[in-house]
PDB file of C-alpha atoms and ligand atoms in Angstrom:
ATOM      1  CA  UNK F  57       1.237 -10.275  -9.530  1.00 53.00           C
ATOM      2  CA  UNK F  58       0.441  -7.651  -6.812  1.00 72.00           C
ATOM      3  CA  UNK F  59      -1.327  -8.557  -3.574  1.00 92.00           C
ATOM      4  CA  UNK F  60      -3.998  -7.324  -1.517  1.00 96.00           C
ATOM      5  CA  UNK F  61      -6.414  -7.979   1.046  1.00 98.00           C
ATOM      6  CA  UNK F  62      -9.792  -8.827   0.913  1.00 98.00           C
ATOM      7  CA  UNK F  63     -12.963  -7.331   3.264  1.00 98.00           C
ATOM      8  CA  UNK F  64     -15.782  -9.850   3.313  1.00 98.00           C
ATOM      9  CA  UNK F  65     -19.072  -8.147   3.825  1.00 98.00           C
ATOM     10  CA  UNK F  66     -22.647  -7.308   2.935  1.00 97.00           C
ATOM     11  CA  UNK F  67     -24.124  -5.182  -0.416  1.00 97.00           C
ATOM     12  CA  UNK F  68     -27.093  -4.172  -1.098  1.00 96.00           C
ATOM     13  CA  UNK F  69     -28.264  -4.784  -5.162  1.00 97.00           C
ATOM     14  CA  UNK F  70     -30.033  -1.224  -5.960  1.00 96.00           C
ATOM     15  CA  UNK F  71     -32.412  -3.524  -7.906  1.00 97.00           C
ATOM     16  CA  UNK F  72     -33.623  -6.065  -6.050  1.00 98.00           C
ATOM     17  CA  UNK F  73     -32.507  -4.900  -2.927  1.00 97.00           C
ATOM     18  CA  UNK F  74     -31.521  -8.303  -1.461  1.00 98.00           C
ATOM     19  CA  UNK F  75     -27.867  -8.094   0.372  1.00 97.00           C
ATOM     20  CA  UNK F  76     -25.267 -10.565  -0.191  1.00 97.00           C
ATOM     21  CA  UNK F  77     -22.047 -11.198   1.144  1.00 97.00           C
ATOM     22  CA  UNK F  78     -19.397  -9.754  -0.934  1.00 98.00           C
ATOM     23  CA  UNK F  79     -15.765  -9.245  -1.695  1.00 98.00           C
ATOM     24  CA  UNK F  80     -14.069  -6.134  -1.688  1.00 98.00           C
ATOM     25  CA  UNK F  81     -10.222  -5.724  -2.417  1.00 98.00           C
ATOM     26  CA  UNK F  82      -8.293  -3.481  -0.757  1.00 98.00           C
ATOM     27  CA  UNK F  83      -4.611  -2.135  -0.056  1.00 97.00           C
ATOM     28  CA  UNK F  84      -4.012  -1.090   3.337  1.00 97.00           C
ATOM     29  CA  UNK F  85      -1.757  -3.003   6.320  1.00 97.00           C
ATOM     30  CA  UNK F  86      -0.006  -5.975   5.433  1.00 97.00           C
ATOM     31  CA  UNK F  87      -1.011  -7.157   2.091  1.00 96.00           C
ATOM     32  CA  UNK F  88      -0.808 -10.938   1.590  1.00 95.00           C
ATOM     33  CA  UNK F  89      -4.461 -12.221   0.618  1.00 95.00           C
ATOM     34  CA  UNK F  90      -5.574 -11.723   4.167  1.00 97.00           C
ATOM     35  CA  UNK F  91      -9.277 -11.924   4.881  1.00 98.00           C
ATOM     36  CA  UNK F  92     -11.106  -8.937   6.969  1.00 98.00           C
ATOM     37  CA  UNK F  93     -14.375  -8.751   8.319  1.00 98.00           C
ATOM     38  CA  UNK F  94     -16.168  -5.526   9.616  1.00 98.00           C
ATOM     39  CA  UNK F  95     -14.798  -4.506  13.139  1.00 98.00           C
ATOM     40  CA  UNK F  96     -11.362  -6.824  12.430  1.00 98.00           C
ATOM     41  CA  UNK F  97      -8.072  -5.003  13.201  1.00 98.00           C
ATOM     42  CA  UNK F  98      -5.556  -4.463  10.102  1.00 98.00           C
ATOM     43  CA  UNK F  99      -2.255  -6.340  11.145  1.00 97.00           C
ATOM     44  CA  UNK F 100       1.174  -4.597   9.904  1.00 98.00           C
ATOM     45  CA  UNK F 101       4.768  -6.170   9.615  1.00 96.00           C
ATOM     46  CA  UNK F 102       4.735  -7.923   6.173  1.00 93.00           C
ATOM     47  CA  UNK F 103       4.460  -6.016   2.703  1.00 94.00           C
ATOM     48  CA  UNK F 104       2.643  -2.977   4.640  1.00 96.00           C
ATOM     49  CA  UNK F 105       1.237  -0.482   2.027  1.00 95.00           C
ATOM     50  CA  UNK F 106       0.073   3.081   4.504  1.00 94.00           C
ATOM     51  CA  UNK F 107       1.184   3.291   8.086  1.00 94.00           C
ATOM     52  CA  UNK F 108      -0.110   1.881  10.842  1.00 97.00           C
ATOM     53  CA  UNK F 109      -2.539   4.296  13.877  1.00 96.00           C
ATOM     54  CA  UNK F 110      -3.526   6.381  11.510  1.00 96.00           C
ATOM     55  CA  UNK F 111      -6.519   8.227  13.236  1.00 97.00           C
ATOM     56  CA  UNK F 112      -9.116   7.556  10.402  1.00 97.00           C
ATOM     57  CA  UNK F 113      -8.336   6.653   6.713  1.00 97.00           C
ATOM     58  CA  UNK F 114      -9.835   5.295   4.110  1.00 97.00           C
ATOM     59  CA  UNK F 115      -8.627   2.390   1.801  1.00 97.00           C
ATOM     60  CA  UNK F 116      -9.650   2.452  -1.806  1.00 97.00           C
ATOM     61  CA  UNK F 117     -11.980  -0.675  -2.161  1.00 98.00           C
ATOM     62  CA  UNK F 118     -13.258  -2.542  -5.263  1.00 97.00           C
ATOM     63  CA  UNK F 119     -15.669  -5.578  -5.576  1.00 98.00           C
ATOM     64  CA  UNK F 120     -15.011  -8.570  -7.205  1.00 97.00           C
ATOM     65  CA  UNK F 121     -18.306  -8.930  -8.529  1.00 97.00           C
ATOM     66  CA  UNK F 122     -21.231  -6.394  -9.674  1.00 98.00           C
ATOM     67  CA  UNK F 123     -23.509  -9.480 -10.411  1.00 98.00           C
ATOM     68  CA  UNK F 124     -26.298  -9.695  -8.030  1.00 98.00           C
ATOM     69  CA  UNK F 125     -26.975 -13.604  -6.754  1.00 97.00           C
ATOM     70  CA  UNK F 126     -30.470 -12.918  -6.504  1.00 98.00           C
ATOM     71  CA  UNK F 127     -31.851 -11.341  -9.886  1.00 98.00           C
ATOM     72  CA  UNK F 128     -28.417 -11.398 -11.660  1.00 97.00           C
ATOM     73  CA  UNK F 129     -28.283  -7.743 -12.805  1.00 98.00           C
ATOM     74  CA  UNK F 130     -24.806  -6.446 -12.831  1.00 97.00           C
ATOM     75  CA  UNK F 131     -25.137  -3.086 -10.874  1.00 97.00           C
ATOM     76  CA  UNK F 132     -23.875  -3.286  -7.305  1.00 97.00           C
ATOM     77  CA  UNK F 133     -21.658  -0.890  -6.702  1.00 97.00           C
ATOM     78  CA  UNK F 134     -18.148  -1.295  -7.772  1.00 98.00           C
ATOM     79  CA  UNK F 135     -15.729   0.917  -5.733  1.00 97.00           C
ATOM     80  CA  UNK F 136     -15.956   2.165  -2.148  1.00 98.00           C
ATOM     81  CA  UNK F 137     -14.381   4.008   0.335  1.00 98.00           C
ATOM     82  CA  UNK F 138     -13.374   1.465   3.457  1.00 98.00           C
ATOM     83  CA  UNK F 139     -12.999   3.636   6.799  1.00 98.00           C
ATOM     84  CA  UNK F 140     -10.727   2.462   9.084  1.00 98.00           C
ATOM     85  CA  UNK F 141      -9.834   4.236  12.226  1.00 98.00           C
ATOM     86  CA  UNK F 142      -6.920   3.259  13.851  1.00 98.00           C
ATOM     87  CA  UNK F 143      -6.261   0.123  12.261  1.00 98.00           C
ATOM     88  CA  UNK F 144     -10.079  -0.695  12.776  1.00 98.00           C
ATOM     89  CA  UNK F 145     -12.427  -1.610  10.097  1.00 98.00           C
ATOM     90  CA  UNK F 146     -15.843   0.627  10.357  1.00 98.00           C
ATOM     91  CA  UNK F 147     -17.525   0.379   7.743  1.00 98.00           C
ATOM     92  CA  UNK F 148     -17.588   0.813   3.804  1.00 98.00           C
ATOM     93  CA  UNK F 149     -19.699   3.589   1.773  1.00 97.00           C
ATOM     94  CA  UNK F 150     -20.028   3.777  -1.829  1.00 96.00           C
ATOM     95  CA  UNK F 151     -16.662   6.107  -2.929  1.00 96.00           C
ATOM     96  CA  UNK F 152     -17.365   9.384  -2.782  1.00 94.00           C
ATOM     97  CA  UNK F 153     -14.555  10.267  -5.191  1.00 93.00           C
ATOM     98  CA  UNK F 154     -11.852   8.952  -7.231  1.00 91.00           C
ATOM     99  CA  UNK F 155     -10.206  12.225  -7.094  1.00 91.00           C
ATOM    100  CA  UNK F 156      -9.654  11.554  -2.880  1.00 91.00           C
ATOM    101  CA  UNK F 157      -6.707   9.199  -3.891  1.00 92.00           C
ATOM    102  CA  UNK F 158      -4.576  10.729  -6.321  1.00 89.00           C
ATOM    103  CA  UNK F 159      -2.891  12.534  -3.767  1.00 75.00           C
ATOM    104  CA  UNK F 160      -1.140   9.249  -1.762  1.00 63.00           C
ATOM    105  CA  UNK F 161      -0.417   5.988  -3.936  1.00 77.00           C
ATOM    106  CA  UNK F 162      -3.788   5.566  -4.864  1.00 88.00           C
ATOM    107  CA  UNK F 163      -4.743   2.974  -2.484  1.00 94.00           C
ATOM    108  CA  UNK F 164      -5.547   5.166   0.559  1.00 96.00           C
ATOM    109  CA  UNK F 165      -6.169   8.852   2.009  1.00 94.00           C
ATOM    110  CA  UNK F 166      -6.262  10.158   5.632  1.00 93.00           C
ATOM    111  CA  UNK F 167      -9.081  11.364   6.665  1.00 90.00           C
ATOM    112  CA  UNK F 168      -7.581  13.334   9.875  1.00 81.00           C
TER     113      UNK F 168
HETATM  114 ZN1  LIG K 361     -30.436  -8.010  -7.248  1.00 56.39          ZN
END
């Protein structure tokens, strides 16, 4: 079974528009199950997967549930880009493209 980490933060449902917390799997740091918030600091020294300072990356992210709580409709968005800037989580935007991550191992890209 292969690990990863999980960011815990709000989406927005494009049809309701109600946010809800949500999960988001990603590879980046030490990945063991760990449990980020926005503005938490990756920790390294473990099964890393990227390397650690990196100026800004971003970390291939995908939610473990489209289903909105609210009206139920399954169309949040599935996969975003998580930008982290040394070691920093910022923030998470809707991926801009898959293509971004064929390059590395397919779990993260450097931004600069
Ligand atoms: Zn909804």
């Amino acid at each position: 079974m292969s690990s990863f980490n999980v960011l815990i933060t709000e989406v927005a449902c494009p049809d309701c528009e109600k946010r809800h917390e949500a999960r988001i799997q990603f590879k980046f740091g030490n990945t063991w199950q760990l449990q980020y918030k926005i503005g938490d600091k990756v920790t390294w020294g473990g099964n890393d997967i990227g390397i650690p300072n990196l100026n800004e990356v971003n970390a291939y992210g995908i939610i473990e549930s489209t289903k909105c709580p609210y009206c139920n409709k399954q169309d949040i968005v599935e996969e975003y880009d998580i930008l982290i800037k040394n070691d920093v989580i910022m923030g998470i935007s809707p991926m801009a493209s898959m293509e971004n991550y064929l390059g590395e191992n397919g779990e993260y890209f450097v931004v600069t």
